[in-house]
Amino acid sequence: MKCTLLLLVVVLVSAEEYEEKPDAIEVIDLPPPHELMEQEVKPRHRACDCNINSVWIDMVFVIDTSRAVSQQDFIAAGNLLRFFFSRMAIDQKLGQYARVGLIFGAEKAYVAANLTTFKTKEEAAQRIKQLMADRKRLPTGSGLQFNVGLALTEAKNILNRESRINRPAMVTLFSATEVTCHRYYSSRQSRIRRIHMEDPCRIATHLTAENNIVATVALKFGKLQRFPKIEIATPCFNITNSINLPGDLLQKICDANCFCPPPYVQYKDDQKCRRYAECLYQHGVALPFQSAADTCSDDEATLVDIFDEDKDQFIKRLHQYGEHTPYWIGLEEHNGEKFWATGRKLHAKDFSNWAPGEPSGKGKCTIADADKGDNSLWSQEKCDNIQSKYFSCQKRACDTSNYCTIVANDNQDTKMLL
């Protein structure tokens, strides 16, 4: 009975307190969910898609077998590649398929697989397992040092023979050997060593000049707690054997698989190591607005959109390089509201770069021009004016969710612009 009475008292007190504070819960009027989402979510430029099952580039993996790499790291690197191979669509058929090659190196370079070797992912996964188990039998020399330049030369030879014109290629180096690229050698011994060994810096430069990607994975030297300095990677494609290695390597593969067919160039920022699935082409012929928009549309593209300062500056530099200013951008006004050619509405809190006194209502279309301070400032212009401006077109990049069939013509190089 005592327990029952006590319980009743507590309930009564709680109810009494609640009755004394009827305004404790405040009702807030919220806009409809779709309006709330539209207000909160700021537009972002298209990121490169990343799906290991849909990778479709050519990849050559170069693995350091010298004594600088511990047995544990050697096995771990092999199992990581086996993991990736077992999930890739590896095939020799044309289409959205990947191809992989394998090179092992110490004093000598051993090509264990060309790009044309594996017909299935099962073949590739099984072969890498066998090779990693037979490290001592690999015909790469004594293992006292790693001739990185020789191994990269073999990778370059493979790409020259077997790479396909409709896709980029990626060379990934797993190594615990330092590769520093100095204009002048620090000692006579270093100079002689470079003369008798292929210069990896020169070979890597040739690879990137041919629009290939060179990625490096730094493995710790033996049991030392430091990573070697490897200076031959394409900007932003150097990673280390850290806890994030699987995700980092996958991202670099996807970044290599995100590219633009020529003559388009990719929107990217090497300072921030960001690539976007957007391709831009700056036209050298000035046209009225509608003619410019039609020109882009005929190439399955639109006039450019600009969601942040980085893209604004990227397009400005693109046009200033060829002295093609001012230029149309894809912002047009309809019924008092402004929309980008790609379909996004310009909200009050979105990025914009209007010149003083703009938007003026002078016209419904928008141009960008550089002021004395070298800023890219926007202003409104009449859409039906015969006056011509330069312009750039924008289309989606090729990536793991957007397979591209590239057909070379007589006026452009058949290699990709990365």
Coordinates of C-alpha atoms in Angstrom, one line a residue:
M1 CA 0.0 0.0 0.0
K2 CA 2.9 2.4 0.8
C3 CA 4.4 1.8 -2.5
T4 CA 1.1 2.5 -4.2
L5 CA 0.5 5.7 -2.4
L6 CA 4.0 6.9 -3.1
L7 CA 3.6 6.2 -6.8
L8 CA 0.3 8.1 -6.8
V9 CA 2.0 11.1 -5.2
V10 CA 4.8 11.2 -7.7
V11 CA 2.3 11.0 -10.6
L12 CA 0.2 13.8 -9.2
V13 CA 3.1 16.0 -8.6
S14 CA 4.4 15.4 -12.1
A15 CA 1.0 16.1 -13.6
E16 CA 0.7 19.2 -11.5
E17 CA 4.0 20.5 -12.6
Y18 CA 3.1 19.9 -16.2
E19 CA -0.2 21.8 -15.8
E20 CA 1.7 24.8 -14.4
K21 CA 3.8 25.0 -17.5
P22 CA 1.5 24.7 -20.5
D23 CA 3.8 26.8 -22.7
A24 CA 6.8 24.5 -22.3
I25 CA 6.3 23.2 -25.8
E26 CA 6.5 25.8 -28.5
V27 CA 4.9 25.2 -31.9
I28 CA 7.1 26.3 -34.8
D29 CA 5.8 26.8 -38.3
L30 CA 8.1 25.1 -40.8
P31 CA 8.0 25.5 -44.5
P32 CA 7.1 22.4 -46.6
P33 CA 9.9 19.8 -46.6
H34 CA 10.9 20.4 -50.3
E35 CA 11.2 24.2 -49.6
L36 CA 13.3 23.5 -46.5
M37 CA 15.7 21.2 -48.4
E38 CA 16.0 23.7 -51.3
Q39 CA 17.0 26.4 -48.8
E40 CA 19.5 24.4 -46.8
V41 CA 21.3 22.4 -49.5
K42 CA 23.8 24.6 -51.4
P43 CA 24.6 23.5 -54.9
R44 CA 27.9 21.6 -55.4
H45 CA 29.8 20.8 -58.5
R46 CA 29.6 17.3 -59.7
A47 CA 32.0 14.9 -57.9
C48 CA 33.7 12.0 -59.7
D49 CA 31.8 8.8 -59.2
C50 CA 33.7 6.0 -57.5
N51 CA 32.7 2.4 -57.8
I52 CA 35.4 -0.3 -57.8
N53 CA 33.0 -2.7 -59.7
S54 CA 32.7 -0.2 -62.6
V55 CA 36.3 0.9 -63.1
W56 CA 37.2 0.8 -66.8
I57 CA 40.8 2.1 -67.2
D58 CA 44.1 0.3 -68.0
M59 CA 46.3 -0.1 -64.9
V60 CA 49.9 -1.3 -64.5
F61 CA 51.0 -2.1 -60.9
V62 CA 54.8 -2.0 -60.2
I63 CA 55.9 -3.7 -57.0
D64 CA 59.2 -3.2 -55.3
T65 CA 60.7 -6.7 -54.4
S66 CA 64.0 -5.4 -53.0
R67 CA 65.0 -6.0 -49.4
A68 CA 63.8 -2.5 -48.5
V69 CA 60.3 -3.9 -48.5
S70 CA 59.6 -6.2 -45.5
Q71 CA 58.0 -9.5 -46.2
Q72 CA 54.9 -8.5 -44.2
D73 CA 54.4 -5.3 -46.3
F74 CA 55.1 -7.3 -49.5
I75 CA 52.4 -9.8 -48.7
A76 CA 50.0 -7.1 -47.5
A77 CA 50.4 -5.2 -50.8
G78 CA 49.7 -8.3 -52.8
N79 CA 46.5 -9.1 -50.8
L80 CA 45.3 -5.6 -51.3
L81 CA 45.7 -5.9 -55.1
R82 CA 44.0 -9.3 -54.9
F83 CA 41.1 -7.7 -53.1
F84 CA 40.8 -5.0 -55.8
F85 CA 41.2 -7.4 -58.7
S86 CA 38.5 -9.7 -57.4
R87 CA 36.0 -6.8 -57.5
M88 CA 36.9 -5.2 -60.8
A89 CA 35.3 -6.1 -64.1
I90 CA 38.5 -7.4 -65.7
D91 CA 38.1 -8.4 -69.4
Q92 CA 39.7 -8.0 -72.8
K93 CA 36.4 -7.0 -74.5
L94 CA 35.7 -3.5 -75.5
G95 CA 33.4 -1.6 -73.2
Q96 CA 33.3 -0.8 -69.5
Y97 CA 36.0 -3.2 -68.5
A98 CA 39.3 -2.8 -66.7
R99 CA 42.7 -4.4 -67.7
V100 CA 45.6 -4.8 -65.3
G101 CA 49.3 -5.5 -65.7
L102 CA 51.9 -6.5 -63.1
I103 CA 55.6 -5.7 -62.9
F104 CA 58.0 -6.8 -60.1
G105 CA 61.4 -5.1 -59.7
A106 CA 64.7 -5.0 -57.9
E107 CA 67.9 -4.8 -59.9
K108 CA 65.9 -6.3 -62.8
A109 CA 62.3 -5.8 -63.9
Y110 CA 60.1 -8.8 -64.4
V111 CA 56.9 -8.3 -66.4
A112 CA 54.5 -10.9 -64.8
A113 CA 51.5 -9.8 -66.7
N114 CA 50.8 -7.5 -69.7
L115 CA 47.5 -5.7 -70.1
T116 CA 46.4 -8.5 -72.4
T117 CA 47.2 -11.3 -70.0
F118 CA 44.1 -11.6 -67.8
K119 CA 40.7 -12.3 -69.3
T120 CA 38.8 -12.5 -66.0
K121 CA 39.0 -11.1 -62.5
E122 CA 39.4 -14.6 -61.2
E123 CA 42.6 -15.1 -63.3
A124 CA 44.1 -11.9 -62.1
A125 CA 43.3 -12.5 -58.4
Q126 CA 44.7 -16.1 -58.5
R127 CA 47.9 -15.0 -60.3
I128 CA 48.7 -12.2 -57.9
K129 CA 48.3 -14.7 -55.0
Q130 CA 50.7 -17.1 -56.6
L131 CA 53.3 -14.4 -57.4
M132 CA 53.3 -13.0 -53.9
A133 CA 53.9 -16.4 -52.4
D134 CA 56.9 -17.0 -54.6
R135 CA 58.8 -13.8 -53.9
K136 CA 62.2 -15.5 -53.7
R137 CA 61.7 -17.1 -57.1
L138 CA 60.9 -13.8 -58.9
P139 CA 63.6 -13.1 -61.5
T140 CA 64.4 -9.6 -60.2
G141 CA 68.0 -9.9 -59.0
S142 CA 69.6 -10.1 -55.6
G143 CA 67.3 -7.5 -54.1
L144 CA 70.0 -5.2 -52.8
Q145 CA 68.5 -2.2 -54.6
F146 CA 65.5 -1.3 -56.8
N147 CA 66.0 0.1 -60.3
V148 CA 62.8 2.1 -60.3
G149 CA 63.6 3.6 -63.7
L150 CA 63.9 0.2 -65.4
A151 CA 60.6 -1.0 -63.9
L152 CA 58.9 2.2 -65.1
T153 CA 60.4 1.8 -68.5
E154 CA 58.8 -1.6 -68.8
A155 CA 55.5 -0.1 -67.7
K156 CA 55.9 2.6 -70.4
N157 CA 56.6 -0.1 -73.0
I158 CA 53.4 -2.0 -72.0
L159 CA 51.3 1.1 -72.4
N160 CA 53.0 2.0 -75.8
R161 CA 52.1 -1.4 -77.1
E162 CA 48.7 -2.2 -75.6
S163 CA 46.9 0.9 -74.2
R164 CA 43.6 1.8 -75.7
I165 CA 42.9 5.2 -77.1
N166 CA 39.4 5.7 -75.5
R167 CA 40.7 5.5 -71.9
P168 CA 43.5 6.8 -69.7
A169 CA 46.1 4.6 -68.2
M170 CA 47.5 4.5 -64.7
V171 CA 50.9 3.3 -63.4
T172 CA 50.9 2.6 -59.7
L173 CA 54.3 2.1 -57.9
F174 CA 54.5 0.3 -54.5
S175 CA 57.9 1.0 -53.1
A176 CA 60.1 1.6 -50.1
T177 CA 62.9 3.1 -52.2
E178 CA 63.4 6.8 -52.2
V179 CA 63.2 8.6 -55.6
T180 CA 64.2 12.3 -55.4
C181 CA 64.2 14.5 -58.5
H182 CA 66.9 17.1 -58.3
R183 CA 68.2 19.2 -61.2
Y184 CA 71.8 18.8 -59.9
Y185 CA 73.1 15.6 -58.2
S186 CA 74.5 16.0 -54.7
S187 CA 77.6 13.9 -55.3
R188 CA 79.6 12.3 -58.1
Q189 CA 78.5 8.9 -56.8
S190 CA 74.8 9.9 -57.3
R191 CA 75.6 11.1 -60.8
I192 CA 77.3 7.9 -61.8
R193 CA 74.5 5.8 -60.3
R194 CA 71.9 7.7 -62.3
I195 CA 74.0 7.2 -65.5
H196 CA 74.0 3.4 -65.0
M197 CA 70.4 3.2 -64.0
E198 CA 67.4 4.5 -66.0
D199 CA 66.4 7.8 -64.5
P200 CA 62.9 7.3 -62.9
C201 CA 62.2 11.0 -62.9
R202 CA 62.7 11.3 -66.6
I203 CA 60.6 8.1 -67.3
A204 CA 57.8 9.4 -65.1
T205 CA 57.8 12.7 -66.8
H206 CA 57.5 11.0 -70.2
L207 CA 54.6 8.9 -68.9
T208 CA 52.7 12.0 -67.6
A209 CA 53.5 13.9 -70.8
E210 CA 51.6 11.2 -72.7
N211 CA 48.6 11.8 -70.4
N212 CA 49.0 8.8 -68.2
I213 CA 48.7 8.9 -64.4
V214 CA 51.6 7.9 -62.2
A215 CA 50.6 7.1 -58.6
T216 CA 53.0 6.1 -55.8
V217 CA 52.4 4.1 -52.6
A218 CA 55.2 4.7 -50.1
L219 CA 56.0 1.6 -48.0
K220 CA 58.0 2.0 -44.8
F221 CA 61.7 1.1 -45.3
G222 CA 62.1 -2.3 -43.5
K223 CA 61.0 -1.8 -39.9
L224 CA 61.8 1.9 -39.8
Q225 CA 59.0 4.3 -38.8
R226 CA 59.3 6.6 -41.8
F227 CA 58.2 6.6 -45.3
P228 CA 60.5 7.1 -48.3
K229 CA 60.3 10.3 -50.3
I230 CA 59.0 9.4 -53.8
E231 CA 58.8 12.5 -56.0
I232 CA 57.6 11.1 -59.3
A233 CA 53.8 11.0 -58.8
T234 CA 51.3 13.0 -60.8
P235 CA 50.2 15.9 -58.6
C236 CA 47.9 14.6 -55.8
F237 CA 48.6 10.9 -56.6
N238 CA 51.1 10.2 -53.9
I239 CA 49.9 8.2 -50.9
T240 CA 51.4 6.2 -48.1
N241 CA 50.8 2.8 -46.5
S242 CA 48.6 4.2 -43.8
I243 CA 45.5 2.8 -42.2
N244 CA 43.6 4.6 -45.0
L245 CA 45.5 2.9 -47.8
P246 CA 42.6 0.8 -49.3
G247 CA 40.3 3.8 -49.4
D248 CA 43.1 6.2 -50.6
L249 CA 44.1 3.9 -53.4
L250 CA 40.6 3.3 -54.5
Q251 CA 40.0 7.0 -54.7
K252 CA 43.1 7.5 -56.8
I253 CA 42.0 4.8 -59.2
C254 CA 38.6 6.5 -59.5
D255 CA 40.2 9.9 -59.9
A256 CA 42.3 8.5 -62.8
N257 CA 39.0 7.0 -64.2
C258 CA 37.5 10.5 -64.1
F259 CA 38.6 12.4 -67.2
C260 CA 37.5 14.6 -70.2
P261 CA 37.8 13.7 -73.9
P262 CA 39.7 16.2 -75.9
P263 CA 39.3 19.1 -76.6
Y264 CA 37.5 19.5 -73.3
V265 CA 39.6 20.1 -70.2
Q266 CA 38.6 18.9 -66.7
Y267 CA 37.6 21.2 -63.9
K268 CA 40.1 20.5 -61.1
D269 CA 42.2 22.1 -58.4
D270 CA 45.6 20.5 -57.9
Q271 CA 46.3 22.8 -54.9
K272 CA 43.4 21.2 -53.0
C273 CA 43.7 17.8 -54.8
R274 CA 40.1 18.0 -56.0
R275 CA 38.8 16.7 -59.3
Y276 CA 35.3 17.2 -60.6
A277 CA 33.2 15.3 -63.2
E278 CA 32.9 18.4 -65.3
C279 CA 34.5 19.1 -68.6
L280 CA 34.9 22.6 -70.1
Y281 CA 35.7 23.9 -73.6
Q282 CA 36.5 27.5 -74.1
H283 CA 35.3 28.6 -77.6
G284 CA 37.5 31.0 -79.6
V285 CA 34.6 32.4 -81.6
A286 CA 32.4 35.1 -80.1
L287 CA 28.6 34.7 -80.6
P288 CA 25.3 36.2 -79.5
F289 CA 23.8 34.5 -76.5
Q290 CA 21.4 32.2 -78.2
S291 CA 23.9 31.1 -80.8
A292 CA 26.4 30.4 -78.0
A293 CA 23.8 28.3 -76.2
D294 CA 22.9 26.4 -79.4
T295 CA 26.6 25.7 -80.1
C296 CA 26.9 24.1 -76.7
S297 CA 23.7 22.2 -77.1
D298 CA 24.8 20.8 -80.4
D299 CA 27.7 19.2 -78.6
E300 CA 25.5 17.8 -75.8
A301 CA 26.7 20.5 -73.5
T302 CA 25.4 23.7 -71.8
L303 CA 26.8 27.1 -71.0
V304 CA 28.8 26.9 -67.7
D305 CA 27.4 27.0 -64.2
I306 CA 29.3 28.5 -61.3
F307 CA 28.5 27.5 -57.7
D308 CA 31.7 28.7 -55.9
E309 CA 34.6 31.0 -56.2
D310 CA 37.0 28.2 -57.2
K311 CA 35.0 27.5 -60.4
D312 CA 34.6 31.2 -61.1
Q313 CA 38.4 31.6 -61.0
F314 CA 39.0 28.5 -63.0
I315 CA 36.8 29.7 -65.8
K316 CA 38.2 33.2 -65.6
R317 CA 41.8 31.9 -66.0
L318 CA 40.6 29.7 -68.9
H319 CA 39.3 32.8 -70.8
Q320 CA 42.1 35.1 -69.8
Y321 CA 44.7 32.6 -71.1
G322 CA 43.3 33.1 -74.6
E323 CA 42.3 36.7 -74.1
H324 CA 38.7 35.7 -74.7
T325 CA 36.8 38.1 -72.5
P326 CA 34.1 39.1 -71.7
Y327 CA 32.2 35.9 -71.9
W328 CA 28.7 34.5 -71.5
I329 CA 27.9 32.3 -68.5
G330 CA 24.9 30.0 -68.2
L331 CA 22.8 32.2 -65.9
E332 CA 19.5 33.4 -67.3
E333 CA 16.5 35.2 -65.8
H334 CA 12.9 33.9 -66.2
N335 CA 9.9 35.5 -64.5
G336 CA 12.0 37.4 -62.0
E337 CA 14.1 34.3 -61.0
K338 CA 17.5 33.3 -62.2
F339 CA 18.4 29.8 -63.3
W340 CA 21.6 28.1 -64.5
A341 CA 21.6 26.4 -67.8
T342 CA 22.2 23.1 -66.0
G343 CA 18.8 23.6 -64.3
R344 CA 19.7 24.9 -60.8
K345 CA 17.9 27.9 -59.4
L346 CA 20.1 30.7 -58.1
H347 CA 19.1 31.4 -54.5
A348 CA 19.9 34.5 -52.5
K349 CA 22.4 32.6 -50.3
D350 CA 24.1 30.9 -53.3
F351 CA 27.5 32.1 -54.6
S352 CA 27.4 35.0 -57.0
N353 CA 29.9 37.6 -58.1
W354 CA 27.9 40.5 -59.3
A355 CA 29.7 43.8 -60.2
P356 CA 28.6 46.9 -58.3
G357 CA 25.1 47.9 -59.3
E358 CA 24.3 44.4 -60.6
P359 CA 22.0 42.7 -61.2
S360 CA 20.7 45.8 -63.0
G361 CA 17.8 44.4 -64.9
K362 CA 19.4 45.6 -68.1
G363 CA 18.9 42.2 -69.6
K364 CA 18.0 38.6 -68.8
C365 CA 21.3 37.0 -69.6
T366 CA 24.7 37.2 -67.8
I367 CA 28.2 38.0 -68.8
A368 CA 31.5 37.8 -66.8
D369 CA 34.4 40.2 -67.2
A370 CA 37.6 40.9 -65.3
D371 CA 37.9 44.3 -63.6
K372 CA 41.1 46.2 -62.8
G373 CA 41.7 44.0 -59.8
D374 CA 41.6 40.9 -62.0
N375 CA 38.3 39.7 -60.5
S376 CA 35.6 38.0 -62.6
L377 CA 32.5 40.2 -62.2
W378 CA 29.1 39.4 -63.5
S379 CA 26.6 41.8 -65.1
Q380 CA 23.3 41.4 -66.9
E381 CA 23.1 41.8 -70.7
K382 CA 20.2 41.6 -73.2
C383 CA 19.8 38.1 -74.5
D384 CA 18.6 39.1 -78.0
N385 CA 21.4 41.6 -78.5
I386 CA 23.4 41.0 -81.7
Q387 CA 26.5 41.9 -79.7
S388 CA 28.7 38.9 -79.4
K389 CA 30.6 37.5 -76.4
Y390 CA 33.0 34.6 -75.9
F391 CA 31.7 31.5 -74.0
S392 CA 32.6 28.1 -72.6
C393 CA 30.6 24.9 -72.8
Q394 CA 30.3 22.4 -70.1
K395 CA 29.5 18.7 -70.1
R396 CA 29.7 15.7 -67.8
A397 CA 33.1 13.9 -67.5
C398 CA 33.7 10.2 -68.1
D399 CA 33.9 8.3 -64.8
T400 CA 32.9 4.9 -63.3
S401 CA 29.2 5.6 -63.8
N402 CA 29.6 7.3 -67.2
Y403 CA 31.3 5.2 -69.8
C404 CA 32.5 7.2 -72.8
T405 CA 33.2 5.9 -76.3
I406 CA 35.9 8.2 -77.7
V407 CA 36.3 8.5 -81.4
A408 CA 39.4 10.3 -82.6
N409 CA 39.2 12.7 -85.5
D410 CA 41.9 14.3 -87.7
N411 CA 42.1 17.5 -85.7
Q412 CA 42.9 16.2 -82.3
D413 CA 45.2 13.9 -80.5
T414 CA 43.8 10.5 -79.6
K415 CA 45.0 10.6 -76.0
M416 CA 42.9 11.9 -73.2
L417 CA 43.4 15.3 -71.6
L418 CA 43.8 14.6 -67.9

